Amino acid sequence: MCGIIGVLSTDEGDTARIIRECLKRLEYRGYDSVGIATQYNGKLHIKKDKGKIDDINRKLNFDTLPGNIGIGHTRWATHGEPSRVNSHPHTDCKNRIAMVHNGIVENFIELREQLIEEGHKFQSETDSEVIPHLIENFLDEKDSIEEAVQSALPQLVGTYALAIIEKDSQKIVFARKESPLVIGIGESALYCASDIPAFLPMTNRVIFINDGDLVVLQPADIKMTRIRGQPSPIQIREPVLIDWTAEMAQKGGMPHFMLKEIHEQPKAVQNTLKIRQEEIQHLATLLNDSNNLILTAAGTSYHACLYGGYLFANLARMNVNQVISSEFSEKLGGTITDTSTILAISQSGETSDTLSAVGYAKNHGAKITAITNVMGSSITRAADYFLYTLAGPEIGVAATKTFVVQITTLALLGLTLAEIRGVYDKSEIRQWYNQLMNIPLQIEQIIEKQEDYIKTTADILAQKPNFLFLGRGINTPTAMEGALKLKEISYIHAEAYPAGESKHGPIALVEPEFPVVFIAPSDNTLDRLLGNVMEMKARGARIISVTDNTKIQNLSDYVFSIPQGIAPILTPILNVIPLQLFSYYAAVKRNYNPDKPRNLAKSVTVL
Ligand code: BG6
């Protein structure tokens, strides 16, 4: 998830500054590198580098870029580590065009090989750079830059929002497929950007661009057509007025980043499900080859490790150890050897406890693998092999979408390990894959259908001082994540236990009206869980359940429903969604800011 902008203004000398400020307002979309290109006097002028906008601007001074037409990009790396060459804009071999891209070109490896064979020279490791080279193939034979773009786009597989300028023309060409783009109509400038906040201080008159649209901004004119091969004809739309503040717009009109990120989960999972199977296969093979596999992490990422433990045991009959990273050397000291393999999970890739566990294991000869959401983060340098989740930047301190893409990635790994180890029939594994592909839509439906009800329930229960979260089997980590979310942002004391353990102590806490949250999908643990619900009900507890089961629903005071028929190994990906929303609304009801919880940081870089 990067931020792109294009500006065509009547004001010759100020366009670069305007682009820089627009990028600053898009920095929440990605902040590991930045670049601007302008067109002036038949030449392209480009400045770009790795780092945050303000730091790079101090170094490069973007505002000196000449011309009244330009494009800009703030990056969230997915292919090619953050570096100057991997920063956007990218150009063709002869610097005739410059392009910025937000999205993923899934067939970039094939296209790159083909273009190199044709003699193109590549500067970067990115997927995006294939685009200007593809367009370059048509520049000489086509009458206009937009015609050349039209000819190149059908070769791309994947998602994109693009902005392209050419050294000789007063035009900016935009195209959209699945990644967002919106036009802003200002007094003295036309804008096109990934999101409204970019140009909102200058204008709130916007035109939303649909998937498959191709737009050409030229002085005082906007030409809209469809990308060749797109089914439906162009729909000319009137500008609409947006009554948001810039800050509201960064949150997509939502009051907090956390709520926005909860709503982004269908897209984040969809993107993560596009991780190349070869990469999943490679990591699964490394894990399979180990005879001492340890999953380690901190906070929410540790709950993903616990999910991984249940999953790998169920799907692949693998006995894996899961250790909280701050306890790693204490707990495993002396057992780590060169036959050990570590799978470290960290959304930021910067958590010191996890990096030090990895360092300890590496010093004892272990192979290091990792799952992270931040490209180029420290853990990617410590690991021998790593996978990126594709959730995009997470601003809210409490992890939501990054947890869900972590367990989605583990599910992909688990299914691949099941295939490698031949534990299950191929057709059964295929069925689970198909179910996994449906998860984005099911998350969307849970949020759509139940958000209001979950809010009402949170409003009712938000003043309760204590909660218990109970689950069994693969949903014990889900209960732990639900309890952590509530603690993290609403400061309500919450404990999670394997439900079977509750009668060995925690049940002593329960008295009439004491809220107990059950994670209770219809799986092989249901009958025993029903007994636990009865035990709590017998002591007057308030039962809140996350379930698809009527028996549990009939015993509950509040029910957060999940779809029926989901494979037990996949239910945690859905079950956590209502728990995230519940904790969010409990925090709001208690007048706390869910984005900036007290005493916590997005990534703890001290031991
Ligand atoms: C904490 C965050 O600082 O670190 C948690 O507040 C997070 O949300 C934990 O789960 C681990 O972070 P990471 O980046 O290693 O997954």
Coordinates of C-alpha atoms and ligand atoms in Angstrom, one line a residue:
M1 CA 0.0 0.0 0.0
C2 CA 1.9 3.0 -1.3
G3 CA 0.7 6.6 -1.9
I4 CA 0.8 8.2 -5.4
I5 CA 0.0 11.7 -6.6
G6 CA -0.1 13.6 -9.8
V7 CA -0.5 17.4 -10.0
L8 CA -1.0 19.6 -13.1
S9 CA -1.1 23.2 -12.0
T10 CA -1.1 26.6 -13.6
D11 CA 1.5 27.7 -11.2
E12 CA 4.9 27.0 -12.8
G13 CA 7.3 27.3 -9.8
D14 CA 5.3 25.7 -7.0
T15 CA 4.2 22.3 -8.3
A16 CA 7.0 20.3 -6.7
R17 CA 6.2 21.8 -3.2
I18 CA 2.5 21.0 -3.7
I19 CA 3.4 17.4 -4.6
R20 CA 5.7 17.1 -1.6
E21 CA 3.0 18.3 0.8
C22 CA 0.4 16.0 -0.8
L23 CA 2.8 13.0 -0.3
K24 CA 3.3 14.1 3.3
R25 CA -0.5 13.7 3.8
L26 CA -0.3 10.2 2.2
E27 CA 2.6 9.1 4.4
Y28 CA 0.3 6.8 6.5
R29 CA 0.1 4.7 3.3
G30 CA 3.8 3.9 3.3
Y31 CA 6.9 5.7 4.5
D32 CA 10.1 3.7 3.6
S33 CA 11.1 5.8 0.5
V34 CA 9.9 8.7 -1.6
G35 CA 10.3 10.3 -5.0
I36 CA 9.0 13.1 -7.3
A37 CA 9.4 13.6 -11.0
T38 CA 8.5 16.8 -12.9
Q39 CA 8.4 17.6 -16.6
Y40 CA 10.0 20.8 -17.8
N41 CA 11.4 22.0 -21.1
G42 CA 11.2 18.6 -22.8
K43 CA 13.0 16.9 -19.9
L44 CA 12.1 14.8 -16.9
H45 CA 13.6 15.9 -13.5
I46 CA 13.6 13.2 -10.8
K47 CA 14.6 13.2 -7.1
K48 CA 14.1 10.1 -5.0
D49 CA 15.6 8.2 -2.1
K50 CA 15.1 5.7 0.7
G51 CA 13.6 7.3 3.9
K52 CA 10.8 9.6 5.2
I53 CA 9.7 12.6 3.2
D54 CA 10.9 15.3 5.6
D55 CA 14.4 13.7 6.0
I56 CA 14.8 13.2 2.2
N57 CA 13.5 16.7 1.5
R58 CA 16.2 18.1 3.8
K59 CA 18.7 16.2 1.8
L60 CA 17.4 16.6 -1.8
N61 CA 15.1 19.7 -1.6
F62 CA 12.3 18.5 -3.8
D63 CA 10.8 22.0 -4.1
T64 CA 13.5 23.0 -6.6
L65 CA 12.2 20.6 -9.2
P66 CA 11.0 22.7 -12.1
G67 CA 7.7 22.7 -14.1
N68 CA 4.0 22.8 -13.5
I69 CA 3.4 19.1 -14.0
G70 CA 4.6 16.2 -11.9
I71 CA 4.0 12.9 -10.1
G72 CA 5.1 11.6 -6.7
H73 CA 5.2 8.4 -4.6
T74 CA 5.6 7.4 -1.0
R75 CA 6.5 3.8 -0.7
W76 CA 5.5 0.7 1.3
A77 CA 7.9 -1.9 -0.1
T78 CA 6.5 -5.2 -1.3
H79 CA 9.1 -6.2 -3.9
G80 CA 12.7 -4.9 -3.6
E81 CA 14.0 -3.6 -0.3
P82 CA 13.7 0.1 0.5
S83 CA 16.6 1.8 -1.4
R84 CA 17.2 4.7 -3.8
V85 CA 17.1 2.5 -6.9
N86 CA 13.9 0.7 -5.7
S87 CA 12.2 4.0 -5.0
H88 CA 9.7 5.4 -7.4
P89 CA 9.4 7.1 -9.9
H90 CA 10.8 4.5 -12.3
T91 CA 11.6 5.4 -15.9
D92 CA 12.1 3.6 -19.3
C93 CA 15.6 3.0 -20.8
K94 CA 15.8 6.5 -22.4
N95 CA 14.2 8.6 -19.6
R96 CA 11.3 9.6 -21.9
I97 CA 8.6 8.5 -19.3
A98 CA 8.4 8.4 -15.5
M99 CA 5.9 6.3 -13.6
V100 CA 4.7 5.8 -10.1
H101 CA 2.8 2.6 -9.1
N102 CA 0.7 1.5 -6.1
G103 CA -0.1 -2.2 -6.3
I104 CA 1.5 -5.5 -7.2
V105 CA 2.4 -6.8 -10.6
E106 CA 2.0 -10.6 -10.1
N107 CA 3.6 -11.6 -13.4
F108 CA 6.6 -9.3 -13.2
I109 CA 9.2 -12.0 -13.3
E110 CA 8.0 -13.3 -16.6
L111 CA 7.6 -9.8 -18.1
R112 CA 11.0 -8.8 -16.8
E113 CA 12.7 -11.8 -18.4
Q114 CA 10.9 -11.0 -21.7
L115 CA 11.9 -7.3 -21.6
I116 CA 15.5 -8.1 -20.8
E117 CA 15.6 -10.4 -23.8
E118 CA 14.3 -7.5 -25.8
G119 CA 17.3 -5.4 -24.6
H120 CA 15.7 -3.4 -21.8
K121 CA 18.0 -2.4 -18.9
F122 CA 16.5 -2.6 -15.4
Q123 CA 17.8 -0.4 -12.5
S124 CA 15.8 -1.8 -9.7
E125 CA 14.5 -5.1 -8.1
T126 CA 10.9 -3.9 -8.0
D127 CA 7.9 -5.5 -9.8
S128 CA 6.7 -2.0 -10.8
E129 CA 9.7 -1.2 -13.1
V130 CA 8.4 -3.5 -15.8
I131 CA 5.6 -1.0 -16.5
P132 CA 7.6 1.9 -17.9
H133 CA 9.6 -0.6 -20.0
L134 CA 6.4 -2.2 -21.3
I135 CA 5.0 1.3 -22.3
E136 CA 8.4 2.1 -23.9
N137 CA 7.8 -0.7 -26.3
F138 CA 4.9 1.3 -27.8
L139 CA 6.1 4.9 -27.5
D140 CA 7.5 5.1 -31.0
E141 CA 4.6 3.4 -32.8
K142 CA 1.7 5.1 -31.0
D143 CA 0.5 8.7 -31.5
S144 CA 0.2 9.5 -27.8
I145 CA 1.4 8.5 -24.4
E146 CA -2.1 7.4 -23.4
E147 CA -2.2 5.2 -26.5
A148 CA 1.1 3.6 -25.5
V149 CA -0.2 3.1 -22.0
Q150 CA -3.4 1.5 -23.4
S151 CA -1.3 -1.0 -25.4
A152 CA 0.9 -2.0 -22.4
L153 CA -1.7 -2.4 -19.6
P154 CA -3.4 -5.6 -20.9
Q155 CA -0.1 -7.4 -20.3
L156 CA -0.1 -6.7 -16.6
V157 CA -1.5 -9.3 -14.2
G158 CA -2.2 -7.9 -10.7
T159 CA -3.3 -4.6 -9.1
Y160 CA -2.3 -1.1 -10.0
A161 CA -2.9 2.6 -9.6
L162 CA -0.5 4.3 -12.0
A163 CA 0.6 7.9 -12.8
I164 CA 2.7 8.5 -15.9
I165 CA 4.3 11.6 -17.3
E166 CA 6.3 12.0 -20.5
K167 CA 9.1 14.4 -21.2
D168 CA 7.5 16.1 -24.2
S169 CA 3.8 16.4 -23.2
Q170 CA 1.7 18.5 -20.8
K171 CA -0.3 15.4 -19.7
I172 CA -0.5 13.0 -16.8
V173 CA -1.9 9.5 -17.6
F174 CA -3.6 7.6 -14.7
A175 CA -5.0 4.1 -14.7
R176 CA -6.6 2.0 -12.0
K177 CA -7.2 -1.7 -11.4
E178 CA -8.1 -2.6 -7.8
S179 CA -5.8 0.1 -6.2
P180 CA -7.6 3.3 -5.2
L181 CA -7.4 6.6 -7.3
V182 CA -9.4 9.8 -7.0
I183 CA -9.3 13.1 -8.9
G184 CA -9.3 16.5 -7.2
I185 CA -10.5 19.6 -9.0
G186 CA -8.9 22.7 -7.6
E187 CA -9.0 26.3 -8.5
S188 CA -5.5 26.4 -10.0
A189 CA -4.6 22.8 -10.3
L190 CA -5.9 19.3 -11.2
Y191 CA -4.9 16.5 -8.8
C192 CA -5.1 12.7 -8.9
A193 CA -4.1 10.7 -5.9
S194 CA -4.4 7.3 -4.0
D195 CA -6.6 9.0 -1.4
I196 CA -8.5 12.2 -0.8
P197 CA -6.3 13.5 2.1
A198 CA -3.5 14.3 -0.4
F199 CA -5.2 17.3 -1.9
L200 CA -8.1 18.0 0.6
P201 CA -6.6 21.3 1.9
M202 CA -6.7 22.6 -1.7
T203 CA -10.0 21.2 -2.8
N204 CA -12.9 19.0 -1.7
R205 CA -14.3 18.6 -5.2
V206 CA -13.5 15.0 -6.2
I207 CA -14.3 12.5 -8.9
F208 CA -13.9 8.9 -7.9
I209 CA -12.1 6.7 -10.6
N210 CA -13.5 3.2 -11.1
D211 CA -11.6 0.0 -11.7
G212 CA -10.6 -0.2 -15.3
D213 CA -10.7 3.6 -15.9
L214 CA -7.9 5.4 -17.7
V215 CA -7.7 9.2 -17.1
V216 CA -5.6 11.9 -18.8
L217 CA -5.2 15.2 -17.0
Q218 CA -4.2 18.0 -19.4
P219 CA -4.4 21.8 -18.9
A220 CA -7.9 22.5 -17.8
D221 CA -9.2 19.2 -19.1
I222 CA -9.9 15.7 -17.8
K223 CA -10.3 12.9 -20.4
M224 CA -11.7 9.7 -19.0
T225 CA -11.8 6.4 -21.0
R226 CA -11.7 2.7 -20.2
I227 CA -8.6 0.5 -20.3
R228 CA -8.7 -1.6 -23.4
G229 CA -10.5 -4.9 -22.9
Q230 CA -12.5 -3.6 -19.9
P231 CA -16.1 -4.9 -20.1
S232 CA -18.2 -1.9 -19.2
P233 CA -18.1 1.5 -21.0
I234 CA -16.9 4.7 -19.3
Q235 CA -19.3 6.3 -16.9
I236 CA -18.8 10.1 -16.8
R237 CA -19.3 11.2 -13.2
E238 CA -20.0 14.6 -11.7
P239 CA -17.6 15.9 -9.0
V240 CA -18.8 15.3 -5.5
L241 CA -18.1 17.5 -2.5
I242 CA -16.3 15.8 0.5
D243 CA -16.9 17.3 4.0
W244 CA -13.9 15.6 5.8
T245 CA -11.0 17.1 7.6
A246 CA -7.6 16.0 6.3
E247 CA -7.0 13.9 9.4
M248 CA -10.4 12.2 9.0
A249 CA -9.6 11.5 5.4
Q250 CA -6.4 9.7 6.4
K251 CA -8.6 7.4 8.4
G252 CA -10.9 6.9 5.5
G253 CA -13.6 8.8 7.3
M254 CA -13.3 6.6 10.3
P255 CA -12.6 8.0 13.8
H256 CA -9.5 5.9 14.4
F257 CA -6.8 4.1 12.4
M258 CA -7.6 0.9 14.4
L259 CA -11.2 0.8 13.1
K260 CA -10.0 1.6 9.6
E261 CA -7.4 -1.2 9.8
I262 CA -10.1 -3.7 11.1
H263 CA -12.1 -2.8 8.0
E264 CA -9.0 -3.2 5.8
Q265 CA -8.7 -6.9 6.7
P266 CA -10.6 -8.4 3.8
K267 CA -8.2 -6.6 1.4
A268 CA -5.1 -7.4 3.5
V269 CA -6.0 -11.1 3.5
Q270 CA -6.8 -11.1 -0.2
N271 CA -3.3 -9.6 -0.9
T272 CA -1.6 -12.0 1.4
L273 CA -3.3 -14.9 -0.2
K274 CA -1.5 -13.8 -3.4
I275 CA 2.0 -14.5 -1.9
R276 CA 3.7 -16.6 -4.6
Q277 CA 3.2 -20.3 -3.9
E278 CA 7.0 -20.9 -4.6
E279 CA 7.8 -18.7 -1.7
I280 CA 5.4 -20.5 0.6
Q281 CA 6.7 -23.9 -0.7
H282 CA 10.3 -22.8 0.0
L283 CA 9.6 -21.8 3.6
A284 CA 7.5 -24.9 4.2
T285 CA 10.3 -27.1 2.9
L286 CA 12.8 -25.4 5.3
L287 CA 10.4 -25.9 8.2
N288 CA 9.8 -29.5 7.2
D289 CA 13.5 -30.3 7.0
S290 CA 14.0 -29.2 10.6
N291 CA 14.0 -31.7 13.5
N292 CA 13.7 -29.0 16.1
L293 CA 11.3 -26.3 14.9
I294 CA 10.6 -23.3 17.3
L295 CA 8.2 -20.5 16.7
T296 CA 9.0 -17.3 18.6
A297 CA 7.6 -13.8 18.9
A298 CA 6.1 -11.2 21.3
G299 CA 2.7 -9.8 22.0
T300 CA 0.0 -10.5 19.4
S301 CA 2.6 -12.1 17.1
Y302 CA 3.2 -14.7 19.9
H303 CA -0.5 -15.6 19.7
A304 CA 0.1 -16.3 15.9
C305 CA 2.9 -18.6 17.0
L306 CA 0.5 -20.5 19.2
Y307 CA -1.9 -20.8 16.3
G308 CA 0.9 -22.1 14.2
G309 CA 1.7 -24.7 16.8
Y310 CA -1.8 -26.2 16.8
L311 CA -2.0 -26.0 13.0
F312 CA 1.3 -27.7 12.2
A313 CA 0.5 -30.5 14.7
N314 CA -3.0 -31.0 13.3
L315 CA -2.2 -30.6 9.6
A316 CA 1.4 -32.0 9.4
R317 CA 1.8 -34.0 12.5
M318 CA 4.7 -31.7 13.4
N319 CA 5.7 -31.2 17.0
V320 CA 6.8 -27.6 17.2
N321 CA 7.8 -25.5 20.2
Q322 CA 6.3 -22.0 20.7
V323 CA 8.3 -19.7 23.0
I324 CA 7.7 -16.1 24.0
S325 CA 10.8 -14.3 22.6
S326 CA 11.7 -12.6 25.8
E327 CA 12.0 -16.0 27.5
F328 CA 13.8 -17.7 24.6
S329 CA 17.3 -18.2 26.0
E330 CA 16.0 -18.8 29.5
K331 CA 13.6 -21.5 28.3
L332 CA 15.6 -23.1 25.5
G333 CA 19.2 -22.3 26.5
G334 CA 21.4 -25.3 25.7
T335 CA 18.9 -27.0 23.4
I336 CA 19.5 -24.9 20.3
T337 CA 21.9 -26.4 17.8
D338 CA 22.7 -26.3 14.1
T339 CA 19.8 -28.7 13.5
S340 CA 17.3 -26.2 15.0
T341 CA 15.1 -24.0 12.9
I342 CA 13.5 -20.8 14.2
L343 CA 10.3 -19.3 12.7
A344 CA 10.3 -15.7 14.1
I345 CA 7.1 -13.7 13.6
S346 CA 7.1 -9.9 14.0
Q347 CA 4.9 -7.4 12.2
S348 CA 7.4 -4.6 12.6
G349 CA 10.4 -6.8 12.2
E350 CA 12.0 -4.5 14.8
T351 CA 10.9 -5.9 18.2
S352 CA 14.1 -6.3 20.3
D353 CA 13.0 -9.3 22.3
T354 CA 12.4 -11.2 19.1
L355 CA 15.6 -10.0 17.4
S356 CA 17.6 -11.0 20.4
A357 CA 16.0 -14.5 20.5
V358 CA 16.9 -14.7 16.8
G359 CA 20.4 -13.5 17.5
Y360 CA 20.8 -16.1 20.3
A361 CA 19.6 -18.9 18.1
K362 CA 21.8 -17.8 15.2
N363 CA 24.9 -17.8 17.5
H364 CA 24.1 -21.4 18.3
G365 CA 24.0 -22.4 14.6
A366 CA 20.2 -22.4 14.1
K367 CA 18.6 -21.7 10.7
I368 CA 16.5 -18.5 11.0
T369 CA 13.2 -18.0 9.1
A370 CA 10.8 -15.2 9.6
I371 CA 7.3 -13.7 8.8
T372 CA 7.1 -9.9 8.9
N373 CA 5.0 -7.1 7.5
V374 CA 7.7 -4.6 7.0
M375 CA 10.1 -4.9 4.1
G376 CA 13.7 -4.3 4.8
S377 CA 13.2 -4.5 8.6
S378 CA 15.9 -5.8 10.8
I379 CA 14.5 -9.3 11.1
T380 CA 14.8 -9.7 7.3
R381 CA 18.5 -9.1 7.6
A382 CA 18.8 -11.6 10.5
A383 CA 16.8 -14.3 8.7
D384 CA 18.1 -16.8 6.2
Y385 CA 14.7 -16.8 4.6
F386 CA 11.5 -14.7 5.2
L387 CA 8.1 -14.1 4.0
Y388 CA 6.3 -10.8 3.9
T389 CA 2.6 -10.5 4.8
L390 CA 0.9 -7.9 2.7
A391 CA -1.3 -6.0 5.1
G392 CA 0.2 -2.6 4.3
P393 CA 1.3 -0.2 7.1
E394 CA -0.5 -0.6 10.4
I395 CA -0.7 2.7 12.3
G396 CA -2.9 1.7 15.3
V397 CA -0.6 0.4 18.1
A398 CA -2.9 -2.6 18.8
A399 CA -2.2 -5.2 16.0
T400 CA -5.3 -6.2 14.1
K401 CA -4.9 -6.7 10.3
T402 CA -1.2 -7.8 10.8
F403 CA -2.3 -10.6 13.1
V404 CA -5.0 -11.8 10.7
V405 CA -2.5 -11.9 7.8
Q406 CA 0.1 -13.7 10.0
I407 CA -2.3 -16.5 10.8
T408 CA -3.5 -16.5 7.1
T409 CA 0.2 -17.0 6.1
L410 CA 0.6 -19.8 8.7
A411 CA -2.6 -21.4 7.3
L412 CA -1.0 -21.4 3.8
L413 CA 2.2 -22.9 5.3
G414 CA 0.3 -25.5 7.2
L415 CA -1.6 -26.6 4.1
T416 CA 1.6 -26.8 2.1
L417 CA 3.2 -28.9 4.9
A418 CA 0.2 -31.2 4.9
E419 CA 0.8 -31.7 1.2
I420 CA 4.6 -32.2 1.7
R421 CA 4.0 -34.7 4.5
G422 CA 1.1 -36.4 2.8
V423 CA -0.9 -36.4 6.0
Y424 CA -4.2 -35.6 4.3
D425 CA -5.8 -36.5 1.0
K426 CA -5.0 -33.9 -1.7
S427 CA -8.7 -33.3 -2.4
E428 CA -9.3 -32.5 1.3
I429 CA -6.4 -30.1 1.3
R430 CA -7.7 -28.5 -1.9
Q431 CA -11.1 -28.0 -0.2
W432 CA -9.3 -26.1 2.7
Y433 CA -7.5 -24.0 0.2
N434 CA -10.8 -23.1 -1.5
Q435 CA -12.3 -22.2 1.9
L436 CA -9.2 -20.0 2.6
M437 CA -9.9 -18.1 -0.6
N438 CA -13.4 -17.3 0.7
I439 CA -12.2 -15.9 4.0
P440 CA -11.9 -12.2 2.8
L441 CA -15.5 -12.1 1.8
Q442 CA -16.6 -13.8 5.1
I443 CA -14.6 -11.2 7.1
E444 CA -16.4 -8.5 5.2
Q445 CA -19.8 -10.0 5.9
I446 CA -19.0 -10.4 9.7
I447 CA -18.1 -6.7 9.9
E448 CA -21.0 -5.6 7.8
K449 CA -23.7 -7.6 9.5
Q450 CA -22.5 -7.4 13.1
E451 CA -20.6 -4.2 13.7
D452 CA -23.6 -2.3 15.2
Y453 CA -24.6 -5.2 17.4
I454 CA -21.0 -5.7 18.7
K455 CA -20.9 -1.9 19.4
T456 CA -24.1 -2.1 21.4
T457 CA -22.8 -5.1 23.3
A458 CA -19.6 -3.3 24.1
D459 CA -21.5 -0.2 25.2
I460 CA -23.4 -2.4 27.7
L461 CA -20.4 -4.3 29.1
A462 CA -17.7 -1.6 28.9
Q463 CA -17.8 -0.7 32.5
K464 CA -17.2 -4.3 33.7
P465 CA -13.8 -4.4 35.5
N466 CA -12.9 -8.0 34.6
F467 CA -13.4 -10.4 31.8
L468 CA -12.5 -14.1 31.1
F469 CA -11.9 -15.3 27.6
L470 CA -12.1 -19.1 27.1
G471 CA -11.4 -21.2 24.0
R472 CA -10.3 -24.8 23.3
G473 CA -7.7 -26.2 20.9
I474 CA -6.8 -24.0 18.0
N475 CA -9.0 -21.3 19.4
T476 CA -7.2 -21.0 22.7
P477 CA -4.8 -18.5 21.1
T478 CA -7.9 -16.7 19.7
A479 CA -9.1 -16.3 23.3
M480 CA -5.7 -15.0 24.3
E481 CA -5.7 -12.5 21.5
G482 CA -9.2 -11.3 22.4
A483 CA -8.2 -10.7 26.0
L484 CA -5.0 -8.9 25.0
K485 CA -6.9 -6.6 22.7
L486 CA -9.3 -5.6 25.5
K487 CA -6.5 -5.1 27.9
E488 CA -4.3 -3.1 25.4
I489 CA -6.8 -0.4 24.5
S490 CA -9.7 -0.3 27.0
Y491 CA -7.5 -1.1 30.1
I492 CA -10.1 -3.6 31.4
H493 CA -8.5 -6.5 33.2
A494 CA -9.0 -9.7 31.0
E495 CA -7.6 -13.2 31.3
A496 CA -7.6 -16.0 28.8
Y497 CA -7.4 -19.7 29.4
P498 CA -7.9 -23.0 27.7
A499 CA -11.5 -23.5 28.7
G500 CA -10.7 -26.9 30.2
E501 CA -8.3 -25.1 32.6
S502 CA -10.9 -22.7 33.9
K503 CA -12.2 -25.1 36.5
H504 CA -8.7 -25.5 37.9
G505 CA -8.7 -21.9 39.4
P506 CA -10.0 -19.1 37.3
I507 CA -13.6 -20.0 37.9
A508 CA -13.1 -18.8 41.4
L509 CA -13.3 -15.3 39.9
V510 CA -16.8 -15.9 38.5
E511 CA -19.8 -14.4 40.3
P512 CA -23.2 -13.3 39.0
E513 CA -22.9 -10.9 36.0
F514 CA -19.2 -11.7 35.5
P515 CA -18.6 -11.6 31.7
V516 CA -17.1 -14.7 30.2
V517 CA -16.3 -14.7 26.4
F518 CA -16.3 -18.1 24.8
I519 CA -14.7 -18.8 21.4
A520 CA -16.9 -21.7 20.4
P521 CA -17.0 -22.9 16.8
S522 CA -18.6 -26.2 15.9
D523 CA -15.5 -28.4 16.0
N524 CA -14.4 -31.5 17.9
T525 CA -14.0 -29.4 21.1
L526 CA -17.7 -28.3 21.2
D527 CA -19.2 -30.8 23.5
R528 CA -16.5 -30.2 26.2
L529 CA -16.9 -26.4 25.7
L530 CA -20.7 -26.7 26.2
G531 CA -19.9 -28.2 29.6
N532 CA -17.7 -25.2 30.4
V533 CA -20.4 -22.8 29.3
M534 CA -22.8 -24.6 31.7
E535 CA -20.3 -24.4 34.5
M536 CA -20.0 -20.6 34.1
K537 CA -23.8 -20.1 33.6
A538 CA -24.4 -22.0 36.8
R539 CA -22.5 -19.3 38.6
G540 CA -24.5 -16.5 37.0
A541 CA -21.9 -15.4 34.5
R542 CA -22.8 -13.2 31.5
I543 CA -22.0 -15.4 28.5
I544 CA -20.7 -13.7 25.3
S545 CA -20.0 -16.3 22.6
V546 CA -18.3 -16.2 19.2
T547 CA -20.0 -19.1 17.5
D548 CA -21.9 -20.8 14.6
N549 CA -23.6 -23.3 16.9
T550 CA -27.2 -23.0 18.0
K551 CA -26.7 -24.9 21.3
I552 CA -24.1 -22.4 22.3
Q553 CA -26.2 -19.5 21.0
N554 CA -29.2 -20.6 23.1
L555 CA -27.0 -20.6 26.3
S556 CA -25.5 -17.1 25.5
D557 CA -26.5 -13.6 26.5
Y558 CA -24.7 -12.1 23.6
V559 CA -23.8 -13.9 20.3
F560 CA -21.2 -12.8 17.7
S561 CA -22.0 -15.2 14.8
I562 CA -19.5 -16.7 12.4
P563 CA -20.4 -18.6 9.2
Q564 CA -21.1 -22.3 9.5
G565 CA -19.1 -25.1 7.9
I566 CA -15.7 -23.5 8.2
A567 CA -12.8 -25.9 8.6
P568 CA -11.8 -25.9 12.3
I569 CA -8.2 -24.9 11.3
L570 CA -9.5 -21.7 9.7
T571 CA -12.0 -20.5 12.2
P572 CA -9.5 -18.4 14.2
I573 CA -9.1 -16.1 11.2
L574 CA -12.8 -15.2 11.5
N575 CA -13.3 -15.6 15.3
V576 CA -10.9 -12.8 16.1
I577 CA -12.8 -10.2 14.0
P578 CA -15.7 -9.7 16.5
L579 CA -13.2 -9.6 19.4
Q580 CA -11.2 -6.8 17.7
L581 CA -14.4 -4.8 17.2
F582 CA -15.6 -5.5 20.8
S583 CA -12.4 -4.2 22.3
Y584 CA -12.4 -1.2 20.0
Y585 CA -15.9 -0.2 21.0
A586 CA -15.3 -0.9 24.7
A587 CA -12.3 1.5 24.5
V588 CA -14.3 4.2 22.7
K589 CA -17.2 3.8 25.3
R590 CA -14.6 4.4 28.0
N591 CA -13.3 7.5 26.2
Y592 CA -9.9 6.1 25.4
N593 CA -8.0 6.7 22.1
P594 CA -7.7 3.1 20.7
D595 CA -4.9 4.3 18.4
K596 CA -2.5 5.5 21.1
P597 CA -3.0 3.3 24.2
R598 CA -1.1 4.4 27.3
N599 CA 2.2 2.7 28.1
L600 CA 2.4 0.9 24.8
A601 CA 4.4 1.4 21.6
K602 CA 3.8 0.0 18.1
S603 CA 7.2 -1.7 18.3
V604 CA 9.3 -2.1 21.4
T605 CA 12.9 -1.7 20.4
V606 CA 14.4 -2.0 23.9
L607 CA 15.0 -5.3 25.8
Ligands
BG6_1 C1 4.0 -4.4 21.0 C2 2.8 -3.9 20.3 O1 4.9 -3.4 21.3 O2 4.8 -5.4 20.2 C3 1.9 -5.2 20.0 O3 2.1 -3.0 21.1 C4 2.7 -6.2 19.2 O4 0.8 -4.8 19.2 C5 4.0 -6.6 19.9 O5 2.0 -7.3 19.0 C6 4.9 -7.4 19.0 O6 5.3 -6.6 17.8 P1 5.8 -7.2 16.5 O7 6.1 -6.0 15.6 O8 7.1 -7.9 16.8 O9 4.8 -8.1 15.9

